[in-house]
PDB file of C-alpha atoms and ligand atoms in Angstrom:
ATOM      1  CA  MET U   1      64.529 -75.653  19.043  1.00 41.00           C
ATOM      2  CA  PHE U   2      65.590 -77.322  22.221  1.00 41.00           C
ATOM      3  CA  PHE U   3      65.924 -75.606  25.639  1.00 42.00           C
ATOM      4  CA  LEU U   4      65.552 -76.363  29.289  1.00 42.00           C
ATOM      5  CA  VAL U   5      64.439 -73.671  31.597  1.00 40.00           C
ATOM      6  CA  LYS U   6      64.362 -74.076  35.401  1.00 38.00           C
ATOM      7  CA  PHE U   7      60.797 -73.714  36.706  1.00 40.00           C
ATOM      8  CA  ASN U   8      59.449 -73.933  40.183  1.00 42.00           C
ATOM      9  CA  THR U   9      58.148 -77.365  41.052  1.00 47.00           C
ATOM     10  CA  MET U  10      54.360 -77.321  40.873  1.00 54.00           C
ATOM     11  CA  ASP U  11      52.357 -78.395  43.861  1.00 50.00           C
ATOM     12  CA  THR U  12      49.235 -80.249  42.520  1.00 47.00           C
ATOM     13  CA  LYS U  13      48.367 -81.584  45.992  1.00 50.00           C
ATOM     14  CA  SER U  14      47.447 -84.872  44.379  1.00 57.00           C
ATOM     15  CA  THR U  15      48.285 -88.485  44.824  1.00 76.00           C
ATOM     16  CA  LYS U  16      47.291 -89.108  41.233  1.00 89.00           C
ATOM     17  CA  LYS U  17      50.022 -89.522  38.719  1.00 96.00           C
ATOM     18  CA  LEU U  18      51.036 -87.726  35.576  1.00 98.00           C
ATOM     19  CA  PHE U  19      52.289 -90.026  32.784  1.00 98.00           C
ATOM     20  CA  VAL U  20      54.108 -88.681  29.767  1.00 98.00           C
ATOM     21  CA  ILE U  21      54.480 -90.741  26.665  1.00 98.00           C
ATOM     22  CA  SER U  22      56.896 -89.669  23.929  1.00 98.00           C
ATOM     23  CA  GLY U  23      58.256 -91.425  20.929  1.00 97.00           C
ATOM     24  CA  SER U  24      59.376 -90.607  17.313  1.00 94.00           C
ATOM     25  CA  SER U  25      56.783 -90.112  14.568  1.00 91.00           C
ATOM     26  CA  GLY U  26      55.642 -93.513  13.246  1.00 92.00           C
ATOM     27  CA  VAL U  27      56.578 -95.444  16.357  1.00 94.00           C
ATOM     28  CA  GLY U  28      52.974 -96.326  16.970  1.00 94.00           C
ATOM     29  CA  LYS U  29      52.193 -94.179  20.081  1.00 95.00           C
ATOM     30  CA  GLY U  30      48.636 -93.592  18.900  1.00 94.00           C
ATOM     31  CA  THR U  31      47.722 -97.228  18.764  1.00 95.00           C
ATOM     32  CA  VAL U  32      49.343 -98.003  22.096  1.00 98.00           C
ATOM     33  CA  ILE U  33      47.664 -95.050  23.766  1.00 97.00           C
ATOM     34  CA  LYS U  34      44.252 -95.954  22.446  1.00 97.00           C
ATOM     35  CA  GLN U  35      44.594 -99.370  23.970  1.00 97.00           C
ATOM     36  CA  LEU U  36      45.910 -98.024  27.280  1.00 97.00           C
ATOM     37  CA  LEU U  37      42.954 -95.642  27.614  1.00 97.00           C
ATOM     38  CA  SER U  38      40.443 -98.498  27.013  1.00 95.00           C
ATOM     39  CA  ASN U  39      42.167-100.635  29.693  1.00 95.00           C
ATOM     40  CA  HIS U  40      42.494 -97.916  32.321  1.00 95.00           C
ATOM     41  CA  ASP U  41      39.301 -96.051  33.149  1.00 93.00           C
ATOM     42  CA  ASP U  42      41.018 -93.832  35.610  1.00 91.00           C
ATOM     43  CA  LEU U  43      43.439 -92.467  32.959  1.00 95.00           C
ATOM     44  CA  LYS U  44      42.599 -89.200  31.299  1.00 97.00           C
ATOM     45  CA  LEU U  45      44.274 -88.101  28.006  1.00 98.00           C
ATOM     46  CA  SER U  46      45.148 -84.407  27.724  1.00 98.00           C
ATOM     47  CA  ILE U  47      44.190 -83.114  24.311  1.00 98.00           C
ATOM     48  CA  SER U  48      46.946 -80.764  23.071  1.00 98.00           C
ATOM     49  CA  TYR U  49      46.691 -77.489  21.209  1.00 98.00           C
ATOM     50  CA  THR U  50      48.531 -77.264  17.924  1.00 98.00           C
ATOM     51  CA  THR U  51      49.072 -74.859  15.001  1.00 98.00           C
ATOM     52  CA  ARG U  52      49.356 -77.875  12.632  1.00 97.00           C
ATOM     53  CA  SER U  53      46.557 -78.386  10.079  1.00 97.00           C
ATOM     54  CA  PRO U  54      44.250 -81.337  10.679  1.00 97.00           C
ATOM     55  CA  ARG U  55      45.063 -84.510   8.714  1.00 93.00           C
ATOM     56  CA  ASN U  56      42.265 -86.423   7.049  1.00 92.00           C
ATOM     57  CA  GLY U  57      39.868 -87.807   9.662  1.00 95.00           C
ATOM     58  CA  GLU U  58      41.251 -85.708  12.557  1.00 96.00           C
ATOM     59  CA  GLU U  59      38.711 -83.719  14.533  1.00 97.00           C
ATOM     60  CA  HIS U  60      38.937 -80.517  16.596  1.00 98.00           C
ATOM     61  CA  GLY U  61      38.634 -81.302  20.244  1.00 97.00           C
ATOM     62  CA  ILE U  62      39.228 -85.013  19.755  1.00 96.00           C
ATOM     63  CA  ASN U  63      42.664 -85.389  18.253  1.00 96.00           C
ATOM     64  CA  TYR U  64      43.820 -81.861  18.999  1.00 98.00           C
ATOM     65  CA  PHE U  65      42.572 -78.333  19.471  1.00 98.00           C
ATOM     66  CA  PHE U  66      43.635 -76.893  16.072  1.00 98.00           C
ATOM     67  CA  VAL U  67      44.341 -73.245  16.624  1.00 98.00           C
ATOM     68  CA  SER U  68      45.834 -70.306  14.691  1.00 98.00           C
ATOM     69  CA  LYS U  69      49.447 -69.193  15.310  1.00 98.00           C
ATOM     70  CA  GLU U  70      48.064 -66.015  16.858  1.00 98.00           C
ATOM     71  CA  ASP U  71      45.842 -67.837  19.289  1.00 98.00           C
ATOM     72  CA  PHE U  72      48.612 -70.164  20.293  1.00 98.00           C
ATOM     73  CA  LYS U  73      50.928 -67.180  20.862  1.00 98.00           C
ATOM     74  CA  THR U  74      48.303 -65.488  23.044  1.00 98.00           C
ATOM     75  CA  ALA U  75      48.051 -68.684  25.149  1.00 98.00           C
ATOM     76  CA  VAL U  76      51.810 -68.749  25.513  1.00 98.00           C
ATOM     77  CA  ASP U  77      51.905 -65.071  26.523  1.00 98.00           C
ATOM     78  CA  ASN U  78      49.133 -65.720  29.101  1.00 98.00           C
ATOM     79  CA  ASN U  79      51.163 -68.597  30.579  1.00 98.00           C
ATOM     80  CA  GLU U  80      48.341 -71.076  29.834  1.00 98.00           C
ATOM     81  CA  PHE U  81      50.608 -73.981  28.842  1.00 98.00           C
ATOM     82  CA  LEU U  82      52.286 -76.335  31.219  1.00 98.00           C
ATOM     83  CA  GLU U  83      54.742 -76.976  28.382  1.00 98.00           C
ATOM     84  CA  TRP U  84      54.916 -76.230  24.746  1.00 98.00           C
ATOM     85  CA  ALA U  85      57.387 -76.906  21.945  1.00 98.00           C
ATOM     86  CA  GLU U  86      57.944 -76.369  18.213  1.00 97.00           C
ATOM     87  CA  PHE U  87      58.180 -79.611  16.362  1.00 94.00           C
ATOM     88  CA  SER U  88      58.695 -79.966  12.618  1.00 90.00           C
ATOM     89  CA  GLY U  89      57.539 -76.350  11.909  1.00 92.00           C
ATOM     90  CA  ASN U  90      54.452 -76.367  14.102  1.00 97.00           C
ATOM     91  CA  CYS U  91      53.698 -75.567  17.743  1.00 98.00           C
ATOM     92  CA  TYR U  92      52.166 -77.971  20.207  1.00 98.00           C
ATOM     93  CA  GLY U  93      51.181 -77.274  23.800  1.00 98.00           C
ATOM     94  CA  THR U  94      49.574 -78.869  26.881  1.00 98.00           C
ATOM     95  CA  LYS U  95      47.004 -76.742  28.764  1.00 98.00           C
ATOM     96  CA  LYS U  96      48.075 -76.326  32.407  1.00 97.00           C
ATOM     97  CA  SER U  97      44.476 -75.890  33.705  1.00 97.00           C
ATOM     98  CA  PHE U  98      43.366 -79.328  32.287  1.00 97.00           C
ATOM     99  CA  VAL U  99      46.224 -81.239  33.750  1.00 97.00           C
ATOM    100  CA  LEU U 100      46.193 -79.645  37.159  1.00 95.00           C
ATOM    101  CA  ASN U 101      42.437 -79.821  37.549  1.00 95.00           C
ATOM    102  CA  SER U 102      42.255 -83.464  36.433  1.00 95.00           C
ATOM    103  CA  LEU U 103      44.978 -84.439  38.988  1.00 94.00           C
ATOM    104  CA  LYS U 104      43.118 -82.527  41.717  1.00 93.00           C
ATOM    105  CA  ASN U 105      39.913 -84.293  40.719  1.00 92.00           C
ATOM    106  CA  GLY U 106      41.542 -87.621  41.354  1.00 91.00           C
ATOM    107  CA  GLU U 107      42.435 -88.754  37.879  1.00 94.00           C
ATOM    108  CA  HIS U 108      45.642 -90.049  36.442  1.00 96.00           C
ATOM    109  CA  VAL U 109      46.670 -87.922  33.438  1.00 98.00           C
ATOM    110  CA  LEU U 110      48.372 -89.014  30.326  1.00 98.00           C
ATOM    111  CA  LEU U 111      50.255 -86.647  27.998  1.00 98.00           C
ATOM    112  CA  GLU U 112      51.321 -87.643  24.502  1.00 98.00           C
ATOM    113  CA  ILE U 113      53.931 -85.075  23.755  1.00 98.00           C
ATOM    114  CA  ASP U 114      57.371 -84.726  22.127  1.00 97.00           C
ATOM    115  CA  THR U 115      60.558 -85.217  24.058  1.00 98.00           C
ATOM    116  CA  GLN U 116      61.286 -81.422  24.411  1.00 97.00           C
ATOM    117  CA  GLY U 117      57.897 -80.969  26.076  1.00 98.00           C
ATOM    118  CA  ALA U 118      58.462 -84.141  28.236  1.00 98.00           C
ATOM    119  CA  LEU U 119      61.707 -82.662  29.615  1.00 98.00           C
ATOM    120  CA  GLN U 120      60.000 -79.361  30.433  1.00 98.00           C
ATOM    121  CA  ILE U 121      57.387 -81.363  32.397  1.00 98.00           C
ATOM    122  CA  LYS U 122      60.142 -83.243  34.276  1.00 97.00           C
ATOM    123  CA  GLU U 123      61.661 -79.904  35.304  1.00 97.00           C
ATOM    124  CA  LYS U 124      58.315 -78.545  36.503  1.00 96.00           C
ATOM    125  CA  MET U 125      56.888 -81.723  37.976  1.00 96.00           C
ATOM    126  CA  PRO U 126      59.760 -84.097  38.831  1.00 96.00           C
ATOM    127  CA  GLU U 127      57.174 -86.629  39.998  1.00 96.00           C
ATOM    128  CA  ALA U 128      55.842 -87.075  36.518  1.00 98.00           C
ATOM    129  CA  ILE U 129      56.630 -90.551  34.985  1.00 98.00           C
ATOM    130  CA  LEU U 130      58.297 -90.244  31.576  1.00 98.00           C
ATOM    131  CA  ILE U 131      57.926 -93.233  29.136  1.00 98.00           C
ATOM    132  CA  PHE U 132      59.705 -93.258  25.837  1.00 98.00           C
ATOM    133  CA  ILE U 133      58.341 -95.675  23.147  1.00 98.00           C
ATOM    134  CA  ALA U 134      61.226 -96.782  20.920  1.00 97.00           C
ATOM    135  CA  PRO U 135      60.963 -98.719  17.608  1.00 95.00           C
ATOM    136  CA  PRO U 136      62.583-102.171  17.337  1.00 95.00           C
ATOM    137  CA  SER U 137      64.976-100.561  14.814  1.00 95.00           C
ATOM    138  CA  TYR U 138      65.462 -97.339  12.856  1.00 94.00           C
ATOM    139  CA  ASP U 139      64.567 -99.116   9.542  1.00 94.00           C
ATOM    140  CA  GLU U 140      61.324-100.314  11.075  1.00 94.00           C
ATOM    141  CA  LEU U 141      60.452 -96.783  12.148  1.00 94.00           C
ATOM    142  CA  VAL U 142      61.125 -95.414   8.556  1.00 93.00           C
ATOM    143  CA  ALA U 143      58.923 -98.200   7.143  1.00 93.00           C
ATOM    144  CA  ARG U 144      56.127 -97.460   9.651  1.00 92.00           C
ATOM    145  CA  LEU U 145      56.283 -93.704   9.008  1.00 90.00           C
ATOM    146  CA  ARG U 146      56.086 -94.165   5.234  1.00 92.00           C
ATOM    147  CA  GLY U 147      53.526 -96.970   5.544  1.00 91.00           C
ATOM    148  CA  ARG U 148      50.933 -94.678   7.292  1.00 85.00           C
ATOM    149  CA  LYS U 149      50.842 -92.403   4.205  1.00 87.00           C
ATOM    150  CA  THR U 150      49.770 -89.371   6.166  1.00 86.00           C
ATOM    151  CA  GLU U 151      52.701 -87.074   5.369  1.00 87.00           C
ATOM    152  CA  SER U 152      54.484 -85.817   2.256  1.00 90.00           C
ATOM    153  CA  GLU U 153      58.042 -86.973   1.580  1.00 91.00           C
ATOM    154  CA  GLU U 154      59.294 -83.568   2.803  1.00 92.00           C
ATOM    155  CA  ALA U 155      57.319 -83.838   6.073  1.00 91.00           C
ATOM    156  CA  ILE U 156      58.644 -87.464   6.563  1.00 92.00           C
ATOM    157  CA  GLN U 157      62.290 -86.257   6.146  1.00 92.00           C
ATOM    158  CA  LYS U 158      61.683 -83.429   8.591  1.00 91.00           C
ATOM    159  CA  ARG U 159      60.379 -85.869  11.212  1.00 91.00           C
ATOM    160  CA  LEU U 160      63.226 -88.337  10.635  1.00 93.00           C
ATOM    161  CA  ASP U 161      65.765 -85.445  11.074  1.00 92.00           C
ATOM    162  CA  PHE U 162      64.552 -85.206  14.641  1.00 92.00           C
ATOM    163  CA  VAL U 163      64.931 -88.963  15.520  1.00 95.00           C
ATOM    164  CA  LYS U 164      68.571 -88.561  16.793  1.00 93.00           C
ATOM    165  CA  THR U 165      67.606 -85.686  19.171  1.00 95.00           C
ATOM    166  CA  GLU U 166      64.620 -87.711  20.428  1.00 96.00           C
ATOM    167  CA  LYS U 167      66.953 -90.653  21.195  1.00 95.00           C
ATOM    168  CA  GLU U 168      69.330 -88.336  23.049  1.00 96.00           C
ATOM    169  CA  ASN U 169      66.469 -86.800  25.095  1.00 97.00           C
ATOM    170  CA  SER U 170      65.150 -90.299  25.882  1.00 97.00           C
ATOM    171  CA  LYS U 171      68.175 -90.751  28.242  1.00 97.00           C
ATOM    172  CA  TYR U 172      66.314 -88.570  30.774  1.00 97.00           C
ATOM    173  CA  PHE U 173      63.205 -90.713  30.687  1.00 98.00           C
ATOM    174  CA  ASP U 174      62.187 -93.074  33.469  1.00 98.00           C
ATOM    175  CA  TYR U 175      61.293 -95.976  31.166  1.00 98.00           C
ATOM    176  CA  ILE U 176      62.108 -96.964  27.572  1.00 98.00           C
ATOM    177  CA  VAL U 177      59.536 -99.412  26.088  1.00 98.00           C
ATOM    178  CA  ILE U 178      60.304-101.077  22.715  1.00 97.00           C
ATOM    179  CA  ASN U 179      57.165-101.236  20.541  1.00 96.00           C
ATOM    180  CA  ASP U 180      57.915-104.602  18.901  1.00 95.00           C
ATOM    181  CA  THR U 181      54.229-105.516  19.073  1.00 96.00           C
ATOM    182  CA  VAL U 182      51.431-103.323  20.316  1.00 96.00           C
ATOM    183  CA  GLU U 183      50.358-106.062  22.767  1.00 97.00           C
ATOM    184  CA  ASN U 184      53.880-106.149  24.425  1.00 97.00           C
ATOM    185  CA  ALA U 185      54.134-102.443  24.603  1.00 98.00           C
ATOM    186  CA  VAL U 186      50.672-102.063  26.126  1.00 98.00           C
ATOM    187  CA  LYS U 187      51.378-104.725  28.666  1.00 98.00           C
ATOM    188  CA  LYS U 188      54.709-103.077  29.712  1.00 98.00           C
ATOM    189  CA  ILE U 189      53.135 -99.686  30.089  1.00 98.00           C
ATOM    190  CA  SER U 190      50.092-101.027  31.880  1.00 97.00           C
ATOM    191  CA  ASP U 191      52.487-102.545  34.444  1.00 96.00           C
ATOM    192  CA  ILE U 192      54.120 -99.106  34.881  1.00 96.00           C
ATOM    193  CA  ILE U 193      50.672 -97.414  35.317  1.00 94.00           C
ATOM    194  CA  GLY U 194      49.824-100.070  37.877  1.00 90.00           C
TER     195      GLY U 194
HETATM  196  P1  5GP K   1      51.808 -85.033  15.151  1.00 58.28           P
HETATM  197  O1  5GP K   1      51.899 -83.821  14.215  1.00 58.28           O
HETATM  198  O2  5GP K   1      52.353 -86.266  14.441  1.00 58.28           O
HETATM  199  O3  5GP K   1      50.415 -85.219  15.615  1.00 58.28           O
HETATM  200  O4  5GP K   1      52.720 -84.755  16.395  1.00 58.28           O
HETATM  201  C1  5GP K   1      54.033 -84.411  16.211  1.00 58.28           C
HETATM  202  C2  5GP K   1      54.757 -84.469  17.586  1.00 58.28           C
HETATM  203  O5  5GP K   1      54.234 -83.492  18.457  1.00 58.28           O
HETATM  204  C3  5GP K   1      54.610 -85.807  18.257  1.00 58.28           C
HETATM  205  O6  5GP K   1      55.904 -86.214  18.804  1.00 58.28           O
HETATM  206  C4  5GP K   1      53.636 -85.556  19.386  1.00 58.28           C
HETATM  207  O7  5GP K   1      53.883 -86.416  20.458  1.00 58.28           O
HETATM  208  C5  5GP K   1      53.984 -84.165  19.744  1.00 58.28           C
HETATM  209  N1  5GP K   1      52.956 -83.403  20.499  1.00 58.28           N
HETATM  210  C6  5GP K   1      51.637 -83.565  20.441  1.00 58.28           C
HETATM  211  N2  5GP K   1      50.996 -82.718  21.313  1.00 58.28           N
HETATM  212  C7  5GP K   1      52.070 -82.077  21.960  1.00 58.28           C
HETATM  213  C8  5GP K   1      52.123 -81.115  23.048  1.00 58.28           C
HETATM  214  O8  5GP K   1      51.086 -80.703  23.573  1.00 58.28           O
HETATM  215  N3  5GP K   1      53.297 -80.695  23.369  1.00 58.28           N
HETATM  216  C9  5GP K   1      54.459 -81.153  22.817  1.00 58.28           C
HETATM  217  N4  5GP K   1      55.575 -80.665  23.321  1.00 58.28           N
HETATM  218  N5  5GP K   1      54.475 -82.044  21.841  1.00 58.28           N
HETATM  219  C10 5GP K   1      53.262 -82.509  21.442  1.00 58.28           C
END
Protein backbone atom coordinates (compact mmCIF):
# COMPACT_ATOMS: atom_id res chain seq x y z
CA MET A 1 0.00 0.00 0.00
CA PHE A 2 1.50 3.35 -0.99
CA PHE A 3 -0.34 6.62 -1.10
CA LEU A 4 0.22 10.28 -0.59
CA VAL A 5 -2.50 12.51 0.74
CA LYS A 6 -2.29 16.26 0.92
CA PHE A 7 -2.59 17.40 4.53
CA ASN A 8 -2.45 20.84 6.04
CA THR A 9 0.97 21.76 7.31
CA MET A 10 1.05 21.47 11.09
CA ASP A 11 2.09 24.40 13.17
CA THR A 12 4.10 23.04 16.08
CA LYS A 13 5.31 26.54 17.12
CA SER A 14 8.66 25.01 17.91
CA THR A 15 12.25 25.66 16.94
CA LYS A 16 13.08 22.06 17.69
CA LYS A 17 13.52 19.66 14.83
CA LEU A 18 11.80 16.50 13.76
CA PHE A 19 14.18 13.91 12.31
CA VAL A 20 12.89 10.90 10.44
CA ILE A 21 15.11 7.90 9.83
CA SER A 22 14.08 5.19 7.37
CA GLY A 23 15.87 2.29 5.76
CA SER A 24 15.23 -1.24 4.58
CA SER A 25 14.92 -4.08 7.07
CA GLY A 26 18.38 -5.33 7.99
CA VAL A 27 20.21 -2.11 7.14
CA GLY A 28 21.16 -1.59 10.78
CA LYS A 29 18.89 1.34 11.73
CA GLY A 30 18.46 0.04 15.28
CA THR A 31 22.16 0.02 16.13
CA VAL A 32 22.76 3.43 14.56
CA ILE A 33 19.78 4.96 16.40
CA LYS A 34 20.84 3.50 19.75
CA GLN A 35 24.21 5.19 19.35
CA LEU A 36 22.65 8.49 18.23
CA LEU A 37 20.39 8.57 21.28
CA SER A 38 23.29 8.03 23.64
CA ASN A 39 25.26 10.83 21.91
CA HIS A 40 22.41 13.37 21.82
CA ASP A 41 20.69 13.98 25.18
CA ASP A 42 18.20 16.38 23.62
CA LEU A 43 16.93 13.83 21.09
CA LYS A 44 13.78 11.92 21.99
CA LEU A 45 12.73 8.74 20.20
CA SER A 46 9.05 8.27 19.44
CA ILE A 47 7.89 4.75 20.29
CA SER A 48 5.58 3.50 17.56
CA TYR A 49 2.38 1.52 17.81
CA THR A 50 2.23 -1.74 15.89
CA THR A 51 -0.03 -4.71 15.30
CA ARG A 52 3.05 -6.92 14.80
CA SER A 53 3.77 -9.55 17.47
CA PRO A 54 6.78 -8.91 19.70
CA ARG A 55 10.01 -10.66 18.73
CA ASN A 56 12.08 -12.42 21.37
CA GLY A 57 13.39 -9.83 23.80
CA GLU A 58 11.13 -7.00 22.62
CA GLU A 59 9.15 -5.20 25.32
CA HIS A 60 5.85 -3.32 25.26
CA GLY A 61 6.48 0.38 25.75
CA ILE A 62 10.21 0.05 25.03
CA ASN A 63 10.52 -1.26 21.48
CA TYR A 64 6.91 -0.65 20.46
CA PHE A 65 3.45 -0.38 21.92
CA PHE A 66 2.11 -3.74 20.73
CA VAL A 67 -1.62 -3.36 20.15
CA SER A 68 -4.45 -5.36 18.63
CA LYS A 69 -5.75 -4.65 15.11
CA GLU A 70 -8.96 -3.34 16.69
CA ASP A 71 -7.15 -0.89 18.97
CA PHE A 72 -4.97 0.28 16.08
CA LYS A 73 -8.04 0.89 13.92
CA THR A 74 -9.72 2.86 16.72
CA ALA A 75 -6.64 5.09 16.97
CA VAL A 76 -6.71 5.61 13.17
CA ASP A 77 -10.43 6.46 13.28
CA ASN A 78 -9.81 8.92 16.12
CA ASN A 79 -7.09 10.63 14.08
CA GLU A 80 -4.49 9.90 16.77
CA PHE A 81 -1.65 9.10 14.37
CA LEU A 82 0.61 11.68 12.72
CA GLU A 83 1.29 8.99 10.14
CA TRP A 84 0.66 5.31 9.82
CA ALA A 85 1.35 2.64 7.22
CA GLU A 86 0.99 -1.03 6.51
CA PHE A 87 4.31 -2.79 6.14
CA SER A 88 4.77 -6.47 5.42
CA GLY A 89 1.27 -7.36 6.63
CA ASN A 90 1.30 -5.32 9.86
CA CYS A 91 0.31 -1.77 10.73
CA TYR A 92 2.68 0.74 12.30
CA GLY A 93 1.89 4.28 13.47
CA THR A 94 3.34 7.35 15.19
CA LYS A 95 1.24 9.02 17.89
CA LYS A 96 0.61 12.66 17.04
CA SER A 97 0.35 13.80 20.67
CA PHE A 98 3.81 12.49 21.60
CA VAL A 99 5.58 14.19 18.71
CA LEU A 100 3.84 17.56 18.95
CA ASN A 101 4.13 17.75 22.76
CA SER A 102 7.83 16.82 22.70
CA LEU A 103 8.58 19.50 20.10
CA LYS A 104 6.63 22.07 22.10
CA ASN A 105 8.53 21.02 25.24
CA GLY A 106 11.79 21.88 23.52
CA GLU A 107 13.03 18.48 22.46
CA HIS A 108 14.27 17.26 19.10
CA VAL A 109 12.23 14.21 18.07
CA LEU A 110 13.41 11.18 16.15
CA LEU A 111 11.08 8.85 14.26
CA GLU A 112 12.24 5.46 13.03
CA ILE A 113 9.58 4.66 10.48
CA ASP A 114 9.18 3.20 7.00
CA THR A 115 9.45 5.30 3.84
CA GLN A 116 5.66 5.48 3.28
CA GLY A 117 5.27 7.04 6.74
CA ALA A 118 8.26 9.34 6.15
CA LEU A 119 6.64 10.75 3.01
CA GLN A 120 3.39 11.35 4.89
CA ILE A 121 5.38 13.30 7.51
CA LYS A 122 7.06 15.38 4.79
CA GLU A 123 3.62 16.32 3.46
CA LYS A 124 2.30 17.34 6.88
CA MET A 125 5.48 18.88 8.28
CA PRO A 126 7.75 19.94 5.39
CA GLU A 127 10.35 21.18 7.87
CA ALA A 128 10.98 17.59 9.03
CA ILE A 129 14.42 16.26 8.08
CA LEU A 130 14.27 12.92 6.30
CA ILE A 131 17.32 10.65 6.45
CA PHE A 132 17.47 7.38 4.52
CA ILE A 133 19.99 4.80 5.69
CA ALA A 134 21.16 2.72 2.73
CA PRO A 135 23.23 -0.48 2.75
CA PRO A 136 26.63 -0.59 1.00
CA SER A 137 25.06 -3.08 -1.47
CA TYR A 138 21.92 -5.17 -1.93
CA ASP A 139 23.87 -8.39 -1.24
CA GLU A 140 25.12 -6.96 2.04
CA LEU A 141 21.54 -6.07 3.01
CA VAL A 142 20.34 -9.64 2.32
CA ALA A 143 23.25 -11.04 4.33
CA ARG A 144 22.49 -8.74 7.29
CA LEU A 145 18.77 -9.53 7.21
CA ARG A 146 19.39 -13.27 7.19
CA GLY A 147 22.22 -12.94 9.72
CA ARG A 148 20.04 -11.41 12.43
CA LYS A 149 17.88 -14.58 12.46
CA THR A 150 14.76 -12.79 13.73
CA GLU A 151 12.40 -13.64 10.84
CA SER A 152 11.23 -16.69 8.98
CA GLU A 153 12.33 -17.12 5.34
CA GLU A 154 8.83 -16.05 4.26
CA ALA A 155 9.02 -12.87 6.33
CA ILE A 156 12.52 -12.15 4.95
CA GLN A 157 11.24 -12.47 1.37
CA LYS A 158 8.32 -10.15 2.10
CA ARG A 159 10.72 -7.52 3.45
CA LEU A 160 13.08 -7.89 0.48
CA ASP A 161 10.14 -7.42 -1.91
CA PHE A 162 9.78 -3.93 -0.51
CA VAL A 163 13.40 -2.84 -1.03
CA LYS A 164 12.82 -1.47 -4.56
CA THR A 165 9.91 0.73 -3.42
CA GLU A 166 11.98 1.97 -0.47
CA LYS A 167 14.80 2.95 -2.83
CA GLU A 168 12.29 4.78 -5.06
CA ASN A 169 10.83 6.61 -2.05
CA SER A 170 14.32 7.56 -0.81
CA LYS A 171 14.56 10.04 -3.73
CA TYR A 172 12.34 12.38 -1.72
CA PHE A 173 14.56 12.25 1.36
CA ASP A 174 16.85 15.12 2.41
CA TYR A 175 19.86 12.88 3.07
CA ILE A 176 21.00 9.40 2.11
CA VAL A 177 23.57 7.93 4.47
CA ILE A 178 25.37 4.70 3.59
CA ASN A 179 25.74 2.41 6.59
CA ASP A 180 29.12 0.93 5.65
CA THR A 181 30.18 1.01 9.29
CA VAL A 182 28.06 2.02 12.27
CA GLU A 183 30.71 4.55 13.28
CA ASN A 184 30.60 6.31 9.88
CA ALA A 185 26.81 6.36 9.73
CA VAL A 186 26.52 7.72 13.29
CA LYS A 187 29.09 10.42 12.55
CA LYS A 188 27.28 11.53 9.38
CA ILE A 189 23.86 11.64 11.05
CA SER A 190 25.28 13.39 14.13
CA ASP A 191 26.59 16.11 11.81
CA ILE A 192 23.08 16.46 10.32
CA ILE A 193 21.50 16.68 13.78
CA GLY A 194 24.09 19.30 14.73
P1 LIG B 1 9.98 -4.02 12.21
O1 LIG B 1 8.81 -4.95 12.10
O2 LIG B 1 11.22 -4.62 11.58
O3 LIG B 1 10.22 -3.55 13.62
O4 LIG B 1 9.63 -2.72 11.37
C1 LIG B 1 9.22 -2.83 10.06
C2 LIG B 1 9.21 -1.46 9.40
O5 LIG B 1 8.24 -0.64 10.03
C3 LIG B 1 10.55 -0.73 9.52
O6 LIG B 1 10.84 -0.14 8.26
C4 LIG B 1 10.27 0.34 10.55
O7 LIG B 1 11.07 1.50 10.34
C5 LIG B 1 8.82 0.63 10.26
N1 LIG B 1 8.11 1.31 11.35
C6 LIG B 1 8.30 1.22 12.68
N2 LIG B 1 7.47 2.04 13.33
C7 LIG B 1 6.75 2.70 12.39
C8 LIG B 1 5.74 3.71 12.43
O8 LIG B 1 5.31 4.19 13.47
N3 LIG B 1 5.23 4.12 11.24
C9 LIG B 1 5.66 3.63 10.03
N4 LIG B 1 5.13 4.13 8.93
N5 LIG B 1 6.61 2.69 9.96
C10 LIG B 1 7.15 2.23 11.12
